[in-house]
Tab-separated table of C-alpha atoms in Angstrom:
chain	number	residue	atom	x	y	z
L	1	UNK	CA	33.261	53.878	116.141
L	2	UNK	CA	33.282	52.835	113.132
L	3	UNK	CA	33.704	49.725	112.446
L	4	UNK	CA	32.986	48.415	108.320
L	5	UNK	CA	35.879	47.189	107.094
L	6	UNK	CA	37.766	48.496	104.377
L	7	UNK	CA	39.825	46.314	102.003
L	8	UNK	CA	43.069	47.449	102.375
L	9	UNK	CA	46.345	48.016	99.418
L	10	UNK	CA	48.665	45.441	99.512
L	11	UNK	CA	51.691	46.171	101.547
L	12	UNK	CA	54.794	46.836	99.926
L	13	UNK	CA	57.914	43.932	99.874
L	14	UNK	CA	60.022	44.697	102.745
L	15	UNK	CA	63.515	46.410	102.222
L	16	UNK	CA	65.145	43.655	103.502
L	17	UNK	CA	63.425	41.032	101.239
L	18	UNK	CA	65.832	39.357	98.542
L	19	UNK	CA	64.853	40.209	95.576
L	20	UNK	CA	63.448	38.065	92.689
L	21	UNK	CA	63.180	38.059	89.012
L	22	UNK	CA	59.805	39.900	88.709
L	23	UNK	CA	61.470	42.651	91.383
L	24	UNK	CA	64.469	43.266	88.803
L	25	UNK	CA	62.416	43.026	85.542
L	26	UNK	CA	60.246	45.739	86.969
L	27	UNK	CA	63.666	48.271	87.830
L	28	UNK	CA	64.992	46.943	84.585
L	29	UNK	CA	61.744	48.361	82.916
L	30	UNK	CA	62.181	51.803	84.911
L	31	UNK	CA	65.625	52.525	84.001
L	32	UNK	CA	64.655	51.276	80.068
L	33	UNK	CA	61.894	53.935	80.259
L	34	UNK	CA	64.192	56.581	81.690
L	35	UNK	CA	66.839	55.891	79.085
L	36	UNK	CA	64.025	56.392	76.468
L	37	UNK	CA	62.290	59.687	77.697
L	38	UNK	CA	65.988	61.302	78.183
L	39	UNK	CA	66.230	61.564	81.823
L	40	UNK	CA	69.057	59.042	81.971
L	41	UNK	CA	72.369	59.334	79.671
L	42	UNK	CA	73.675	56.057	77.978
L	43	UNK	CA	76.349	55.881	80.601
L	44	UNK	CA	74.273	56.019	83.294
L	45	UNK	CA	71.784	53.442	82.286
L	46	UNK	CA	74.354	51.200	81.761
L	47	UNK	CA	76.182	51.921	85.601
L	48	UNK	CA	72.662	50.945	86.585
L	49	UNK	CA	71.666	47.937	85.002
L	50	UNK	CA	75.486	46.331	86.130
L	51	UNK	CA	74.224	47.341	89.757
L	52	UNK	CA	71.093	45.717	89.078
L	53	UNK	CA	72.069	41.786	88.931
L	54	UNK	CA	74.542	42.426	91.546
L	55	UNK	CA	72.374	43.879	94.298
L	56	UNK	CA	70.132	41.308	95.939
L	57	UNK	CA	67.747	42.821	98.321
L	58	UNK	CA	64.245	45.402	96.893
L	59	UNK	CA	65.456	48.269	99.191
L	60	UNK	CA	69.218	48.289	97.383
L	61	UNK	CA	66.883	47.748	94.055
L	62	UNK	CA	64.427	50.944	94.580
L	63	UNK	CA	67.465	52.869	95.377
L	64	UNK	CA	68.375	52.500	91.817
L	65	UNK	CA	64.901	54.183	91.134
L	66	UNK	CA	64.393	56.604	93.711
L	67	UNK	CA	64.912	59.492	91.509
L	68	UNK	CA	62.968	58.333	88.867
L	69	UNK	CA	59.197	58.631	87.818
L	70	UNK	CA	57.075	55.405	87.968
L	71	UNK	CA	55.950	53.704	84.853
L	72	UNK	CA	53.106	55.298	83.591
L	73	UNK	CA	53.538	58.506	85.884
L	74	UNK	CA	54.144	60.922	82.580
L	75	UNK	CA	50.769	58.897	80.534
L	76	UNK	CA	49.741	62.267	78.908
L	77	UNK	CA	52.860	62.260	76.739
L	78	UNK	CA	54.508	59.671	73.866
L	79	UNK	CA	57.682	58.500	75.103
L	80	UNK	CA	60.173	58.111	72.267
L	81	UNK	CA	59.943	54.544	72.089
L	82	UNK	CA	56.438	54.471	71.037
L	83	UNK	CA	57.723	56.961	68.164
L	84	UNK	CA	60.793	54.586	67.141
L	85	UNK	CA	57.786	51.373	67.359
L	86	UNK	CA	59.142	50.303	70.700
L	87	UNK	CA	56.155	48.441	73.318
L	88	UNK	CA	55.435	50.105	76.367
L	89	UNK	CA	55.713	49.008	79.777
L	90	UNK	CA	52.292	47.505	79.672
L	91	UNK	CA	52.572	45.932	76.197
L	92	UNK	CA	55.732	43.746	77.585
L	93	UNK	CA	53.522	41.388	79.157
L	94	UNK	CA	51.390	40.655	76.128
L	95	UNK	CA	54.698	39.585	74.140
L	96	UNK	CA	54.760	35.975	73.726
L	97	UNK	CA	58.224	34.740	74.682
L	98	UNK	CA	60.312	32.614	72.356
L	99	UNK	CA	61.924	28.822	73.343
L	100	UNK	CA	65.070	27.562	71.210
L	101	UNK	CA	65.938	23.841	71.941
L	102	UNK	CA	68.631	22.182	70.391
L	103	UNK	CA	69.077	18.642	71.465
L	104	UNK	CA	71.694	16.804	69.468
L	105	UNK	CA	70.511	18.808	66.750
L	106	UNK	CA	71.201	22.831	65.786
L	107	UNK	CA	68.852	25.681	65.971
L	108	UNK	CA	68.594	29.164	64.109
L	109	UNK	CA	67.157	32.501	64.687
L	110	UNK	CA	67.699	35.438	61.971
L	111	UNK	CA	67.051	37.216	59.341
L	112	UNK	CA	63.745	39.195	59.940
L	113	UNK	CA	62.309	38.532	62.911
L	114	UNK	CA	61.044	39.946	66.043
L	115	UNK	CA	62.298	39.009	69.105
L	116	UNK	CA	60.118	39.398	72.018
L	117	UNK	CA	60.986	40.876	75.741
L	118	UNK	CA	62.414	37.329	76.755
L	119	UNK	CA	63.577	34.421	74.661
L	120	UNK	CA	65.040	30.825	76.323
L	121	UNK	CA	67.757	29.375	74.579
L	122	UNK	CA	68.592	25.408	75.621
L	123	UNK	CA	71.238	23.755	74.051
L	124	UNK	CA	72.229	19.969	75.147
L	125	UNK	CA	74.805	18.698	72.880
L	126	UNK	CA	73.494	21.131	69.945
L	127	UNK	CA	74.717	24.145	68.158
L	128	UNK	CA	72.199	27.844	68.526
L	129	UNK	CA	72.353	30.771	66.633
L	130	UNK	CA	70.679	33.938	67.573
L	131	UNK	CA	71.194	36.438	65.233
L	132	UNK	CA	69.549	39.680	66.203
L	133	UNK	CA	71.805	41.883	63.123
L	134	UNK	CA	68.018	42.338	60.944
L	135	UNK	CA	65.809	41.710	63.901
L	136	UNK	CA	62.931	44.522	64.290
L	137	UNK	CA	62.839	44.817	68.404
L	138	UNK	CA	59.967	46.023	69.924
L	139	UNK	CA	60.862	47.176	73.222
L	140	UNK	CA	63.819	48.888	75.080
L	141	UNK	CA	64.955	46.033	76.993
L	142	UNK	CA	65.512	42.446	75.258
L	143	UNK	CA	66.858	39.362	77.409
L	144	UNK	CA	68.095	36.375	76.034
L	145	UNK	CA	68.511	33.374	78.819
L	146	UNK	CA	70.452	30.538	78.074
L	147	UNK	CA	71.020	27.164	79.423
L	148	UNK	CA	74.543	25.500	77.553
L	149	UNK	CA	75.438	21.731	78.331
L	150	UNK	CA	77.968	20.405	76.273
L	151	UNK	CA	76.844	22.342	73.418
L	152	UNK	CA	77.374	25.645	71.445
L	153	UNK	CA	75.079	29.363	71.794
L	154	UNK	CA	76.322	32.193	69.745
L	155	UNK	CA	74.212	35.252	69.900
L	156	UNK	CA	74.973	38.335	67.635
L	157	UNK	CA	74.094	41.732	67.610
L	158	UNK	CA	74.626	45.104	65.767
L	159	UNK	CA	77.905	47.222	66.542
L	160	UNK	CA	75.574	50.488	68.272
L	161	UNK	CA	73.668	48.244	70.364
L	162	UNK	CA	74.295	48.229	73.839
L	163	UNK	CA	75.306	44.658	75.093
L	164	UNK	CA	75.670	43.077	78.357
L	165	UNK	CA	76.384	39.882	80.228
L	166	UNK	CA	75.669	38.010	83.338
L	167	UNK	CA	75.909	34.531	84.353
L	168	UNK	CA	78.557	31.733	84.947
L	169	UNK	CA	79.926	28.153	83.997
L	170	UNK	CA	81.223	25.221	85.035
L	171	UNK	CA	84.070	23.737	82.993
L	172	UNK	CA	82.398	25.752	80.255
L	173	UNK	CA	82.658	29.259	78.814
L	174	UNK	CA	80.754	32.512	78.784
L	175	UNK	CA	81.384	35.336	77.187
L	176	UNK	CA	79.873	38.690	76.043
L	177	UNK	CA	82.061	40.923	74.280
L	178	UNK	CA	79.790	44.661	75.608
L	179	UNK	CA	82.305	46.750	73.380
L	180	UNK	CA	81.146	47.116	70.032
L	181	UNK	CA	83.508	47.988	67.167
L	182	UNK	CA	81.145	51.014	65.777
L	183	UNK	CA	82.244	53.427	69.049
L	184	UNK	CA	79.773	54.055	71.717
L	185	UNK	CA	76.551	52.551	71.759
L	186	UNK	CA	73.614	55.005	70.400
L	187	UNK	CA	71.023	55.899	73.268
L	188	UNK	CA	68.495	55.324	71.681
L	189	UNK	CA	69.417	51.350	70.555
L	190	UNK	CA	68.043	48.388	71.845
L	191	UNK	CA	69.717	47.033	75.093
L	192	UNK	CA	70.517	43.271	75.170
L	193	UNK	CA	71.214	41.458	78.261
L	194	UNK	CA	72.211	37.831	77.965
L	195	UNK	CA	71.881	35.817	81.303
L	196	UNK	CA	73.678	32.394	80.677
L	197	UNK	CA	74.975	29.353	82.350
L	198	UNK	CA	77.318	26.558	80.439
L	199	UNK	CA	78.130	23.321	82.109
L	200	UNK	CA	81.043	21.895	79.576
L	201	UNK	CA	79.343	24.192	76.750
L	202	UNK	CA	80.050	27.700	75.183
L	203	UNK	CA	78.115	30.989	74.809
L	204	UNK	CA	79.414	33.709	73.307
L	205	UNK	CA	77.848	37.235	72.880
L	206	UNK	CA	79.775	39.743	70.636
L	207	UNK	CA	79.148	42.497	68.092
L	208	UNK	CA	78.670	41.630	64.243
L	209	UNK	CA	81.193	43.687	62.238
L	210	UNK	CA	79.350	45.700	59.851
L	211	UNK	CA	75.614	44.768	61.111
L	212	UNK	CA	74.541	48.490	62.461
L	213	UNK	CA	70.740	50.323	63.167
L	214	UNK	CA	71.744	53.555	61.755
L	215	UNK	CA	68.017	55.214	62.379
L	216	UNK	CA	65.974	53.237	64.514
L	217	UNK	CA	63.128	55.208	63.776
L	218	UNK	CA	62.163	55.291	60.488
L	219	UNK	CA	64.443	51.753	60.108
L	220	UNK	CA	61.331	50.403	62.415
L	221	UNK	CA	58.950	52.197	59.869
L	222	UNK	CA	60.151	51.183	56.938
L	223	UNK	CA	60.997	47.609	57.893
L	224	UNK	CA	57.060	47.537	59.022
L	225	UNK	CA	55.975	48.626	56.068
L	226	UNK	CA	58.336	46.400	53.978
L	227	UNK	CA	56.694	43.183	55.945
L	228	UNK	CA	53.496	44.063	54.524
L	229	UNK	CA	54.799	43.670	50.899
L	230	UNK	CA	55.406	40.378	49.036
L	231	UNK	CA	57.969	39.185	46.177
């Protein structure tokens, strides 16, 4: 008999477990990858990721997964967000995330910039901006969380990119306008998912008319390169 002891893998999270915010950043990462490499359309991506903050157990999660390929399953090829300057799966976690306060003050994010995987928004009796209409994104998936009492969030983003909303309020307001005025979104466009909550406040997500990534690719390039150069 033998008996040494072997150190054994961790067990996987039960089916029945509710999930948590790691569980869904991890599917949310999946189905970002899968949008990327091709194997799911726009439309599908987008039936999934409304399934995904409505579900609430890991076995209804994985479900949303089962057909798909783990990260890092396909390594030996380039997926076609490292092409277009998008960070992989792994390089999600390095991204510092970003904090916005605005306490009886006002706060701004635009022009330039590069937004990481997550950025916090907290407005108490302020005013927020978050204009993403020149911002150079780095990964698939970008979520904005905000936290609204008795002030104003407005968060903007190009016509092709895709757009949703989650969240609630309480004598406030949330919206997120998805529908952009430039037709469907492109596939191959950043998705941004705002998760908010306004207690006598306002956020409001919507499309800027006009603001579109026309080639995400070479736009990434060139907007790399033109970072490099000063005036």
């Amino acid at each position: 008999m033998d008996l040494e002891k072997h150190p054994s893998a961790p067990a996987p999270a039960p089916a029945g477990l509710r999930a948590s915010d790691a569980d869904r950043d991890r599917i949310a990462q999946i189905l970002a990858d899968a949008l990327a490499e091709g194997r799911l359309t726009s439309e599908e991506h987008s039936d999934r990721l409304d399934s995904l903050y409505e579900l609430k157990t890991v076995g209804e999660l994985d479900v949303l997964v089962r057909d798909l390929p783990a990260p890092g399953a396909a390594a030996g090829q380039q997926p076609p967000y490292a092409a277009a300057g998008y960070a992989g799966p792994q390089q999600l976690t390095e991204l510092p995330a970003e904090t916005l306060v605005a306490v009886f003050s006002s706060s701004s994010r635009k022009g330039r910039w590069r937004p990481g995987a997550n950025t916090r928004a907290v407005s108490v009796l302020g005013d927020i901006t978050i204009d993403l209409t020149e911002a150079v994104f780095q990964q698939q998936v970008t979520e904005i969380n905000v936290t609204c009492v008795l002030g104003n969030v407005e968060i903007l983003v190009p016509e092709n990119v895709t757009l949703r909303g989650y969240g609630s309020g309480v004598l406030g307001n949330l919206e997120v306008h998805g529908e952009g005025r430039g037709g469907e979104a492109d596939p191959q466009a950043p998705v941004v998912i705002v998760r908010g909550f306004a207690l006598l406040g306002n956020i409001e997500a919507r499309h800027k008319r006009g603001a579109r990534l026309v080639d995400l690719a070479r736009g990434l390039g060139k907007r790399a390169g033109d970072e490099g150069e000063t005036t």
